Protein backbone atom coordinates (compact mmCIF):
# COMPACT_ATOMS: atom_id res chain seq x y z
CA UNK A 1 0.00 0.00 0.00
CA UNK A 2 3.05 2.28 0.17
CA UNK A 3 2.58 3.21 -3.47
CA UNK A 4 -0.95 4.56 -2.95
CA UNK A 5 -1.35 8.11 -4.16
CA UNK A 6 -4.09 10.61 -5.04
CA UNK A 7 -4.19 9.17 -8.58
CA UNK A 8 -4.45 5.49 -7.57
CA UNK A 9 -7.20 3.50 -9.31
CA UNK A 10 -8.68 0.01 -9.25
CA UNK A 11 -9.83 -2.00 -12.24
CA UNK A 12 -13.50 -2.99 -12.02
CA UNK A 13 -15.13 -6.11 -13.46
CA UNK A 14 -16.63 -3.87 -16.15
CA UNK A 15 -13.09 -3.22 -17.40
CA UNK A 16 -13.14 0.44 -16.38
CA UNK A 17 -10.99 2.07 -13.69
CA UNK A 18 -12.31 3.69 -10.51
CA UNK A 19 -10.28 6.24 -8.51
CA UNK A 20 -9.34 4.84 -5.09
CA UNK A 21 -10.48 7.99 -3.29
CA UNK A 22 -13.88 9.57 -3.79
CA UNK A 23 -15.59 12.77 -2.69
CA UNK A 24 -19.04 12.23 -1.18
CA UNK A 25 -21.83 14.80 -1.54
CA UNK A 26 -24.52 13.25 0.67
CA UNK A 27 -26.59 16.03 2.28
CA UNK A 28 -24.58 18.67 0.43
CA UNK A 29 -27.09 21.42 -0.43
CA UNK A 30 -27.51 22.06 -4.15
CA UNK A 31 -26.56 25.72 -3.77
CA UNK A 32 -23.08 24.86 -2.45
CA UNK A 33 -22.47 21.55 -4.25
CA UNK A 34 -20.88 23.14 -7.31
CA UNK A 35 -18.43 25.18 -5.25
CA UNK A 36 -17.32 22.33 -2.99
CA UNK A 37 -17.04 19.88 -5.88
CA UNK A 38 -14.85 22.36 -7.75
CA UNK A 39 -12.71 22.66 -4.62
CA UNK A 40 -12.47 18.87 -4.38
CA UNK A 41 -11.15 18.80 -7.95
CA UNK A 42 -8.56 21.44 -7.03
CA UNK A 43 -7.52 19.28 -4.07
CA UNK A 44 -6.90 16.34 -6.40
CA UNK A 45 -10.10 14.29 -6.18
CA UNK A 46 -11.31 12.87 -9.49
CA UNK A 47 -14.29 10.88 -8.20
CA UNK A 48 -17.66 12.31 -7.10
CA UNK A 49 -20.28 10.14 -5.40
CA UNK A 50 -23.80 11.56 -5.82
CA UNK A 51 -27.30 10.05 -5.95
CA UNK A 52 -30.77 10.94 -7.15
CA UNK A 53 -32.00 11.41 -3.57
CA UNK A 54 -29.17 13.85 -2.80
CA UNK A 55 -30.72 16.32 -5.28
CA UNK A 56 -27.32 17.67 -6.27
CA UNK A 57 -26.46 15.75 -9.46
CA UNK A 58 -26.80 18.91 -11.56
CA UNK A 59 -24.42 21.19 -9.59
CA UNK A 60 -21.89 18.33 -9.40
CA UNK A 61 -22.09 17.95 -13.19
CA UNK A 62 -21.82 21.74 -13.59
CA UNK A 63 -18.57 21.60 -11.59
CA UNK A 64 -17.31 18.81 -13.86
CA UNK A 65 -17.92 21.00 -16.89
CA UNK A 66 -16.38 24.13 -15.37
CA UNK A 67 -13.23 22.58 -13.89
CA UNK A 68 -11.48 22.15 -17.27
CA UNK A 69 -10.38 18.63 -16.35
CA UNK A 70 -11.04 16.25 -19.27
CA UNK A 71 -14.31 14.34 -18.77
CA UNK A 72 -12.51 11.03 -19.11
CA UNK A 73 -10.45 11.82 -16.00
CA UNK A 74 -13.48 12.38 -13.75
CA UNK A 75 -15.54 9.53 -12.31
CA UNK A 76 -19.18 10.33 -11.52
CA UNK A 77 -21.62 8.11 -9.63
CA UNK A 78 -25.38 8.29 -9.16
CA UNK A 79 -27.88 5.89 -7.62
CA UNK A 80 -31.43 4.61 -8.12
CA UNK A 81 -33.60 6.00 -5.30
CA UNK A 82 -35.17 3.46 -2.92
CA UNK A 83 -38.60 4.76 -4.00
CA UNK A 84 -37.81 4.21 -7.68
CA UNK A 85 -37.21 0.46 -7.52
CA UNK A 86 -38.58 -1.57 -10.43
CA UNK A 87 -37.87 -1.68 -14.16
CA UNK A 88 -39.91 1.30 -15.42
CA UNK A 89 -39.15 3.50 -12.42
CA UNK A 90 -35.43 2.84 -12.79
CA UNK A 91 -35.51 3.70 -16.48
CA UNK A 92 -37.20 6.99 -15.54
CA UNK A 93 -34.61 7.61 -12.82
CA UNK A 94 -31.73 7.12 -15.26
CA UNK A 95 -33.39 9.36 -17.84
CA UNK A 96 -33.85 12.06 -15.20
CA UNK A 97 -30.17 11.85 -14.22
CA UNK A 98 -29.16 12.56 -17.81
CA UNK A 99 -31.65 15.41 -18.14
CA UNK A 100 -30.34 17.04 -14.99
CA UNK A 101 -26.63 16.54 -15.59
CA UNK A 102 -26.40 16.89 -19.37
CA UNK A 103 -23.64 14.28 -19.29
CA UNK A 104 -22.99 11.97 -22.27
CA UNK A 105 -22.44 9.03 -19.94
CA UNK A 106 -22.40 8.23 -16.23
CA UNK A 107 -19.45 6.23 -14.92
CA UNK A 108 -21.27 4.27 -12.23
CA UNK A 109 -24.94 3.80 -11.32
CA UNK A 110 -25.80 1.92 -8.13
CA UNK A 111 -28.96 0.53 -6.62
CA UNK A 112 -29.11 2.73 -3.52
CA UNK A 113 -30.78 0.20 -1.22
CA UNK A 114 -32.26 -3.31 -1.49
CA UNK A 115 -35.83 -2.27 -0.74
CA UNK A 116 -38.98 -3.21 -2.65
CA UNK A 117 -38.80 -6.99 -2.84
CA UNK A 118 -37.18 -9.45 -5.26
CA UNK A 119 -39.20 -8.50 -8.35
CA UNK A 120 -38.43 -4.79 -7.91
CA UNK A 121 -34.73 -5.44 -7.30
CA UNK A 122 -34.51 -7.64 -10.40
CA UNK A 123 -36.39 -5.11 -12.52
CA UNK A 124 -34.06 -2.35 -11.39
CA UNK A 125 -31.02 -4.46 -12.21
CA UNK A 126 -32.36 -5.27 -15.69
CA UNK A 127 -32.89 -1.56 -16.40
CA UNK A 128 -29.29 -0.84 -15.31
CA UNK A 129 -27.98 -3.68 -17.50
CA UNK A 130 -29.86 -2.29 -20.51
CA UNK A 131 -28.55 1.24 -19.86
CA UNK A 132 -25.05 -0.20 -19.68
CA UNK A 133 -25.54 -2.08 -22.96
CA UNK A 134 -26.73 1.18 -24.54
CA UNK A 135 -23.51 2.91 -23.45
CA UNK A 136 -25.27 5.37 -21.16
CA UNK A 137 -23.74 3.89 -18.01
CA UNK A 138 -20.26 2.36 -17.95
CA UNK A 139 -20.43 0.33 -14.74
CA UNK A 140 -23.20 -0.80 -12.41
CA UNK A 141 -23.43 -2.07 -8.87
CA UNK A 142 -25.24 -1.98 -5.55
CA UNK A 143 -25.27 -0.17 -2.23
CA UNK A 144 -26.36 -1.36 1.20
CA UNK A 145 -26.98 -4.96 0.07
CA UNK A 146 -26.73 -7.75 2.63
CA UNK A 147 -25.12 -11.05 1.67
CA UNK A 148 -28.59 -12.52 1.08
CA UNK A 149 -29.34 -9.71 -1.38
CA UNK A 150 -25.99 -10.25 -3.11
CA UNK A 151 -26.67 -13.98 -3.44
CA UNK A 152 -30.11 -13.22 -4.87
CA UNK A 153 -28.64 -10.81 -7.43
CA UNK A 154 -25.94 -13.27 -8.43
CA UNK A 155 -28.65 -15.85 -9.14
CA UNK A 156 -30.59 -13.32 -11.24
CA UNK A 157 -27.46 -12.46 -13.23
CA UNK A 158 -27.03 -16.17 -14.04
CA UNK A 159 -30.70 -16.34 -15.03
CA UNK A 160 -30.24 -13.42 -17.42
CA UNK A 161 -27.13 -15.05 -18.88
CA UNK A 162 -29.17 -18.20 -19.47
CA UNK A 163 -31.69 -16.13 -21.41
CA UNK A 164 -29.42 -13.74 -23.30
CA UNK A 165 -25.97 -15.35 -23.29
CA UNK A 166 -22.76 -15.19 -21.26
CA UNK A 167 -21.88 -11.73 -20.06
CA UNK A 168 -25.36 -10.39 -20.78
CA UNK A 169 -26.55 -10.33 -17.17
CA UNK A 170 -24.30 -7.48 -16.13
CA UNK A 171 -21.67 -7.60 -13.40
CA UNK A 172 -21.57 -6.18 -9.89
CA UNK A 173 -18.61 -3.88 -10.42
CA UNK A 174 -18.99 -1.97 -7.15
CA UNK A 175 -20.65 -2.42 -3.77
CA UNK A 176 -21.00 0.54 -1.40
CA UNK A 177 -21.52 0.31 2.37
CA UNK A 178 -20.96 2.19 5.59
CA UNK A 179 -17.54 0.86 6.58
CA UNK A 180 -15.09 1.90 9.30
CA UNK A 181 -13.35 0.22 12.26
CA UNK A 182 -16.63 0.08 14.21
CA UNK A 183 -18.56 -1.49 11.32
CA UNK A 184 -16.25 -3.77 9.32
CA UNK A 185 -18.92 -6.09 7.81
CA UNK A 186 -16.56 -9.08 7.39
CA UNK A 187 -19.20 -11.27 5.71
CA UNK A 188 -19.99 -8.69 3.02
CA UNK A 189 -16.33 -7.76 2.52
CA UNK A 190 -15.36 -11.41 2.11
CA UNK A 191 -18.18 -11.98 -0.42
CA UNK A 192 -17.04 -9.01 -2.52
CA UNK A 193 -13.34 -9.85 -2.36
CA UNK A 194 -14.01 -13.42 -3.53
CA UNK A 195 -16.03 -12.10 -6.49
CA UNK A 196 -13.74 -9.21 -7.43
CA UNK A 197 -16.28 -6.51 -6.49
CA UNK A 198 -14.73 -3.13 -5.65
CA UNK A 199 -15.80 -2.05 -2.14
CA UNK A 200 -16.67 1.58 -1.47
CA UNK A 201 -16.84 2.94 2.10
CA UNK A 202 -19.24 5.72 2.98
CA UNK A 203 -19.11 7.41 6.39
CA UNK A 204 -15.41 6.42 6.49
CA UNK A 205 -14.77 9.03 9.18
CA UNK A 206 -17.90 8.00 11.14
CA UNK A 207 -19.34 11.52 10.91
CA UNK A 208 -16.72 12.60 13.45
CA UNK A 209 -18.47 10.61 16.18
CA UNK A 210 -15.37 8.59 17.15
CA UNK A 211 -12.65 11.21 16.94
CA UNK A 212 -12.09 11.11 20.72
CA UNK A 213 -11.28 7.38 20.71
CA UNK A 214 -7.92 6.88 22.41
CA UNK A 215 -6.54 4.73 19.59
CA UNK A 216 -7.32 7.41 17.01
CA UNK A 217 -5.85 10.14 19.17
CA UNK A 218 -2.67 8.09 19.70
CA UNK A 219 -2.25 7.27 16.00
CA UNK A 220 -2.94 10.87 15.05
CA UNK A 221 -0.23 11.98 17.43
CA UNK A 222 2.17 9.31 16.13
CA UNK A 223 1.86 10.48 12.52
CA UNK A 224 0.98 14.14 12.98
CA UNK A 225 -2.41 13.52 11.39
CA UNK A 226 -6.03 14.16 12.35
CA UNK A 227 -8.40 11.34 13.36
CA UNK A 228 -10.19 11.81 10.03
CA UNK A 229 -6.95 11.32 8.10
CA UNK A 230 -6.13 8.18 10.08
CA UNK A 231 -9.57 6.75 9.26
CA UNK A 232 -9.35 7.56 5.54
CA UNK A 233 -5.91 5.96 5.46
CA UNK A 234 -7.26 2.86 7.28
CA UNK A 235 -9.95 2.56 4.62
CA UNK A 236 -7.46 2.87 1.78
CA UNK A 237 -5.17 0.26 3.33
CA UNK A 238 -8.11 -2.13 3.67
CA UNK A 239 -8.42 -1.88 -0.10
CA UNK A 240 -11.67 0.10 0.10
CA UNK A 241 -12.60 3.22 -1.86
CA UNK A 242 -13.40 5.75 0.90
CA UNK A 243 -15.92 8.51 0.18
CA UNK A 244 -15.27 11.21 2.80
CA UNK A 245 -17.62 14.18 2.63
CA UNK A 246 -17.30 17.76 3.82
CA UNK A 247 -18.46 21.19 2.72
CA UNK A 248 -15.50 22.87 4.44
CA UNK A 249 -12.67 23.63 2.00
CA UNK A 250 -9.89 22.95 4.50
CA UNK A 251 -11.38 19.58 5.47
CA UNK A 252 -11.87 18.59 1.84
CA UNK A 253 -8.12 19.10 1.45
CA UNK A 254 -7.34 17.41 4.77
CA UNK A 255 -9.26 14.25 3.84
CA UNK A 256 -7.18 13.89 0.68
CA UNK A 257 -3.85 14.56 2.41
CA UNK A 258 -3.33 10.95 3.45
CA UNK A 259 -0.53 9.74 1.18
CA UNK A 260 2.53 10.82 3.16
CA UNK A 261 2.17 8.21 5.89
CA UNK A 262 1.33 4.53 6.19
CA UNK A 263 -0.30 2.68 9.07
CA UNK A 264 1.72 -0.33 10.20
CA UNK A 265 0.26 -3.83 10.54
CA UNK A 266 0.23 -3.22 14.30
CA UNK A 267 -1.65 0.08 13.84
CA UNK A 268 -4.24 -1.71 11.72
CA UNK A 269 -4.65 -4.33 14.46
CA UNK A 270 -5.16 -1.59 17.05
CA UNK A 271 -7.98 -0.20 14.90
CA UNK A 272 -9.63 -3.61 14.53
CA UNK A 273 -12.87 -4.03 16.47
CA UNK A 274 -15.76 -6.47 16.32
CA UNK A 275 -18.32 -3.73 16.98
CA UNK A 276 -21.40 -3.42 14.80
CA UNK A 277 -22.19 0.26 15.24
CA UNK A 278 -23.72 1.99 12.20
CA UNK A 279 -23.81 5.78 12.33
CA UNK A 280 -26.21 5.91 9.36
CA UNK A 281 -29.05 3.69 8.11
CA UNK A 282 -28.53 -0.06 7.66
CA UNK A 283 -30.62 -1.56 4.83
CA UNK A 284 -28.36 -4.64 4.74
CA UNK A 285 -30.61 -6.25 7.35
CA UNK A 286 -33.79 -5.79 5.28
CA UNK A 287 -35.70 -9.01 4.64
CA UNK A 288 -38.33 -7.76 2.18
Coordinates of C-alpha atoms in Angstrom, one line a residue:
X1 CA 0.0 0.0 0.0
X2 CA 3.0 2.3 0.2
X3 CA 2.6 3.2 -3.5
X4 CA -0.9 4.6 -2.9
X5 CA -1.3 8.1 -4.2
X6 CA -4.1 10.6 -5.0
X7 CA -4.2 9.2 -8.6
X8 CA -4.4 5.5 -7.6
X9 CA -7.2 3.5 -9.3
X10 CA -8.7 0.0 -9.3
X11 CA -9.8 -2.0 -12.2
X12 CA -13.5 -3.0 -12.0
X13 CA -15.1 -6.1 -13.5
X14 CA -16.6 -3.9 -16.1
X15 CA -13.1 -3.2 -17.4
X16 CA -13.1 0.4 -16.4
X17 CA -11.0 2.1 -13.7
X18 CA -12.3 3.7 -10.5
X19 CA -10.3 6.2 -8.5
X20 CA -9.3 4.8 -5.1
X21 CA -10.5 8.0 -3.3
X22 CA -13.9 9.6 -3.8
X23 CA -15.6 12.8 -2.7
X24 CA -19.0 12.2 -1.2
X25 CA -21.8 14.8 -1.5
X26 CA -24.5 13.2 0.7
X27 CA -26.6 16.0 2.3
X28 CA -24.6 18.7 0.4
X29 CA -27.1 21.4 -0.4
X30 CA -27.5 22.1 -4.1
X31 CA -26.6 25.7 -3.8
X32 CA -23.1 24.9 -2.4
X33 CA -22.5 21.6 -4.3
X34 CA -20.9 23.1 -7.3
X35 CA -18.4 25.2 -5.2
X36 CA -17.3 22.3 -3.0
X37 CA -17.0 19.9 -5.9
X38 CA -14.8 22.4 -7.8
X39 CA -12.7 22.7 -4.6
X40 CA -12.5 18.9 -4.4
X41 CA -11.2 18.8 -7.9
X42 CA -8.6 21.4 -7.0
X43 CA -7.5 19.3 -4.1
X44 CA -6.9 16.3 -6.4
X45 CA -10.1 14.3 -6.2
X46 CA -11.3 12.9 -9.5
X47 CA -14.3 10.9 -8.2
X48 CA -17.7 12.3 -7.1
X49 CA -20.3 10.1 -5.4
X50 CA -23.8 11.6 -5.8
X51 CA -27.3 10.1 -6.0
X52 CA -30.8 10.9 -7.2
X53 CA -32.0 11.4 -3.6
X54 CA -29.2 13.8 -2.8
X55 CA -30.7 16.3 -5.3
X56 CA -27.3 17.7 -6.3
X57 CA -26.5 15.8 -9.5
X58 CA -26.8 18.9 -11.6
X59 CA -24.4 21.2 -9.6
X60 CA -21.9 18.3 -9.4
X61 CA -22.1 18.0 -13.2
X62 CA -21.8 21.7 -13.6
X63 CA -18.6 21.6 -11.6
X64 CA -17.3 18.8 -13.9
X65 CA -17.9 21.0 -16.9
X66 CA -16.4 24.1 -15.4
X67 CA -13.2 22.6 -13.9
X68 CA -11.5 22.1 -17.3
X69 CA -10.4 18.6 -16.4
X70 CA -11.0 16.3 -19.3
X71 CA -14.3 14.3 -18.8
X72 CA -12.5 11.0 -19.1
X73 CA -10.5 11.8 -16.0
X74 CA -13.5 12.4 -13.8
X75 CA -15.5 9.5 -12.3
X76 CA -19.2 10.3 -11.5
X77 CA -21.6 8.1 -9.6
X78 CA -25.4 8.3 -9.2
X79 CA -27.9 5.9 -7.6
X80 CA -31.4 4.6 -8.1
X81 CA -33.6 6.0 -5.3
X82 CA -35.2 3.5 -2.9
X83 CA -38.6 4.8 -4.0
X84 CA -37.8 4.2 -7.7
X85 CA -37.2 0.5 -7.5
X86 CA -38.6 -1.6 -10.4
X87 CA -37.9 -1.7 -14.2
X88 CA -39.9 1.3 -15.4
X89 CA -39.2 3.5 -12.4
X90 CA -35.4 2.8 -12.8
X91 CA -35.5 3.7 -16.5
X92 CA -37.2 7.0 -15.5
X93 CA -34.6 7.6 -12.8
X94 CA -31.7 7.1 -15.3
X95 CA -33.4 9.4 -17.8
X96 CA -33.9 12.1 -15.2
X97 CA -30.2 11.9 -14.2
X98 CA -29.2 12.6 -17.8
X99 CA -31.6 15.4 -18.1
X100 CA -30.3 17.0 -15.0
X101 CA -26.6 16.5 -15.6
X102 CA -26.4 16.9 -19.4
X103 CA -23.6 14.3 -19.3
X104 CA -23.0 12.0 -22.3
X105 CA -22.4 9.0 -19.9
X106 CA -22.4 8.2 -16.2
X107 CA -19.5 6.2 -14.9
X108 CA -21.3 4.3 -12.2
X109 CA -24.9 3.8 -11.3
X110 CA -25.8 1.9 -8.1
X111 CA -29.0 0.5 -6.6
X112 CA -29.1 2.7 -3.5
X113 CA -30.8 0.2 -1.2
X114 CA -32.3 -3.3 -1.5
X115 CA -35.8 -2.3 -0.7
X116 CA -39.0 -3.2 -2.6
X117 CA -38.8 -7.0 -2.8
X118 CA -37.2 -9.4 -5.3
X119 CA -39.2 -8.5 -8.4
X120 CA -38.4 -4.8 -7.9
X121 CA -34.7 -5.4 -7.3
X122 CA -34.5 -7.6 -10.4
X123 CA -36.4 -5.1 -12.5
X124 CA -34.1 -2.4 -11.4
X125 CA -31.0 -4.5 -12.2
X126 CA -32.4 -5.3 -15.7
X127 CA -32.9 -1.6 -16.4
X128 CA -29.3 -0.8 -15.3
X129 CA -28.0 -3.7 -17.5
X130 CA -29.9 -2.3 -20.5
X131 CA -28.5 1.2 -19.9
X132 CA -25.0 -0.2 -19.7
X133 CA -25.5 -2.1 -23.0
X134 CA -26.7 1.2 -24.5
X135 CA -23.5 2.9 -23.5
X136 CA -25.3 5.4 -21.2
X137 CA -23.7 3.9 -18.0
X138 CA -20.3 2.4 -18.0
X139 CA -20.4 0.3 -14.7
X140 CA -23.2 -0.8 -12.4
X141 CA -23.4 -2.1 -8.9
X142 CA -25.2 -2.0 -5.5
X143 CA -25.3 -0.2 -2.2
X144 CA -26.4 -1.4 1.2
X145 CA -27.0 -5.0 0.1
X146 CA -26.7 -7.7 2.6
X147 CA -25.1 -11.1 1.7
X148 CA -28.6 -12.5 1.1
X149 CA -29.3 -9.7 -1.4
X150 CA -26.0 -10.3 -3.1
X151 CA -26.7 -14.0 -3.4
X152 CA -30.1 -13.2 -4.9
X153 CA -28.6 -10.8 -7.4
X154 CA -25.9 -13.3 -8.4
X155 CA -28.7 -15.8 -9.1
X156 CA -30.6 -13.3 -11.2
X157 CA -27.5 -12.5 -13.2
X158 CA -27.0 -16.2 -14.0
X159 CA -30.7 -16.3 -15.0
X160 CA -30.2 -13.4 -17.4
X161 CA -27.1 -15.1 -18.9
X162 CA -29.2 -18.2 -19.5
X163 CA -31.7 -16.1 -21.4
X164 CA -29.4 -13.7 -23.3
X165 CA -26.0 -15.3 -23.3
X166 CA -22.8 -15.2 -21.3
X167 CA -21.9 -11.7 -20.1
X168 CA -25.4 -10.4 -20.8
X169 CA -26.6 -10.3 -17.2
X170 CA -24.3 -7.5 -16.1
X171 CA -21.7 -7.6 -13.4
X172 CA -21.6 -6.2 -9.9
X173 CA -18.6 -3.9 -10.4
X174 CA -19.0 -2.0 -7.1
X175 CA -20.6 -2.4 -3.8
X176 CA -21.0 0.5 -1.4
X177 CA -21.5 0.3 2.4
X178 CA -21.0 2.2 5.6
X179 CA -17.5 0.9 6.6
X180 CA -15.1 1.9 9.3
X181 CA -13.3 0.2 12.3
X182 CA -16.6 0.1 14.2
X183 CA -18.6 -1.5 11.3
X184 CA -16.2 -3.8 9.3
X185 CA -18.9 -6.1 7.8
X186 CA -16.6 -9.1 7.4
X187 CA -19.2 -11.3 5.7
X188 CA -20.0 -8.7 3.0
X189 CA -16.3 -7.8 2.5
X190 CA -15.4 -11.4 2.1
X191 CA -18.2 -12.0 -0.4
X192 CA -17.0 -9.0 -2.5
X193 CA -13.3 -9.8 -2.4
X194 CA -14.0 -13.4 -3.5
X195 CA -16.0 -12.1 -6.5
X196 CA -13.7 -9.2 -7.4
X197 CA -16.3 -6.5 -6.5
X198 CA -14.7 -3.1 -5.6
X199 CA -15.8 -2.0 -2.1
X200 CA -16.7 1.6 -1.5
X201 CA -16.8 2.9 2.1
X202 CA -19.2 5.7 3.0
X203 CA -19.1 7.4 6.4
X204 CA -15.4 6.4 6.5
X205 CA -14.8 9.0 9.2
X206 CA -17.9 8.0 11.1
X207 CA -19.3 11.5 10.9
X208 CA -16.7 12.6 13.4
X209 CA -18.5 10.6 16.2
X210 CA -15.4 8.6 17.1
X211 CA -12.6 11.2 16.9
X212 CA -12.1 11.1 20.7
X213 CA -11.3 7.4 20.7
X214 CA -7.9 6.9 22.4
X215 CA -6.5 4.7 19.6
X216 CA -7.3 7.4 17.0
X217 CA -5.8 10.1 19.2
X218 CA -2.7 8.1 19.7
X219 CA -2.3 7.3 16.0
X220 CA -2.9 10.9 15.0
X221 CA -0.2 12.0 17.4
X222 CA 2.2 9.3 16.1
X223 CA 1.9 10.5 12.5
X224 CA 1.0 14.1 13.0
X225 CA -2.4 13.5 11.4
X226 CA -6.0 14.2 12.3
X227 CA -8.4 11.3 13.4
X228 CA -10.2 11.8 10.0
X229 CA -7.0 11.3 8.1
X230 CA -6.1 8.2 10.1
X231 CA -9.6 6.7 9.3
X232 CA -9.3 7.6 5.5
X233 CA -5.9 6.0 5.5
X234 CA -7.3 2.9 7.3
X235 CA -10.0 2.6 4.6
X236 CA -7.5 2.9 1.8
X237 CA -5.2 0.3 3.3
X238 CA -8.1 -2.1 3.7
X239 CA -8.4 -1.9 -0.1
X240 CA -11.7 0.1 0.1
X241 CA -12.6 3.2 -1.9
X242 CA -13.4 5.7 0.9
X243 CA -15.9 8.5 0.2
X244 CA -15.3 11.2 2.8
X245 CA -17.6 14.2 2.6
X246 CA -17.3 17.8 3.8
X247 CA -18.5 21.2 2.7
X248 CA -15.5 22.9 4.4
X249 CA -12.7 23.6 2.0
X250 CA -9.9 23.0 4.5
X251 CA -11.4 19.6 5.5
X252 CA -11.9 18.6 1.8
X253 CA -8.1 19.1 1.4
X254 CA -7.3 17.4 4.8
X255 CA -9.3 14.3 3.8
X256 CA -7.2 13.9 0.7
X257 CA -3.8 14.6 2.4
X258 CA -3.3 10.9 3.4
X259 CA -0.5 9.7 1.2
X260 CA 2.5 10.8 3.2
X261 CA 2.2 8.2 5.9
X262 CA 1.3 4.5 6.2
X263 CA -0.3 2.7 9.1
X264 CA 1.7 -0.3 10.2
X265 CA 0.3 -3.8 10.5
X266 CA 0.2 -3.2 14.3
X267 CA -1.6 0.1 13.8
X268 CA -4.2 -1.7 11.7
X269 CA -4.7 -4.3 14.5
X270 CA -5.2 -1.6 17.1
X271 CA -8.0 -0.2 14.9
X272 CA -9.6 -3.6 14.5
X273 CA -12.9 -4.0 16.5
X274 CA -15.8 -6.5 16.3
X275 CA -18.3 -3.7 17.0
X276 CA -21.4 -3.4 14.8
X277 CA -22.2 0.3 15.2
X278 CA -23.7 2.0 12.2
X279 CA -23.8 5.8 12.3
X280 CA -26.2 5.9 9.4
X281 CA -29.1 3.7 8.1
X282 CA -28.5 -0.1 7.7
X283 CA -30.6 -1.6 4.8
X284 CA -28.4 -4.6 4.7
X285 CA -30.6 -6.2 7.4
X286 CA -33.8 -5.8 5.3
X287 CA -35.7 -9.0 4.6
X288 CA -38.3 -7.8 2.2

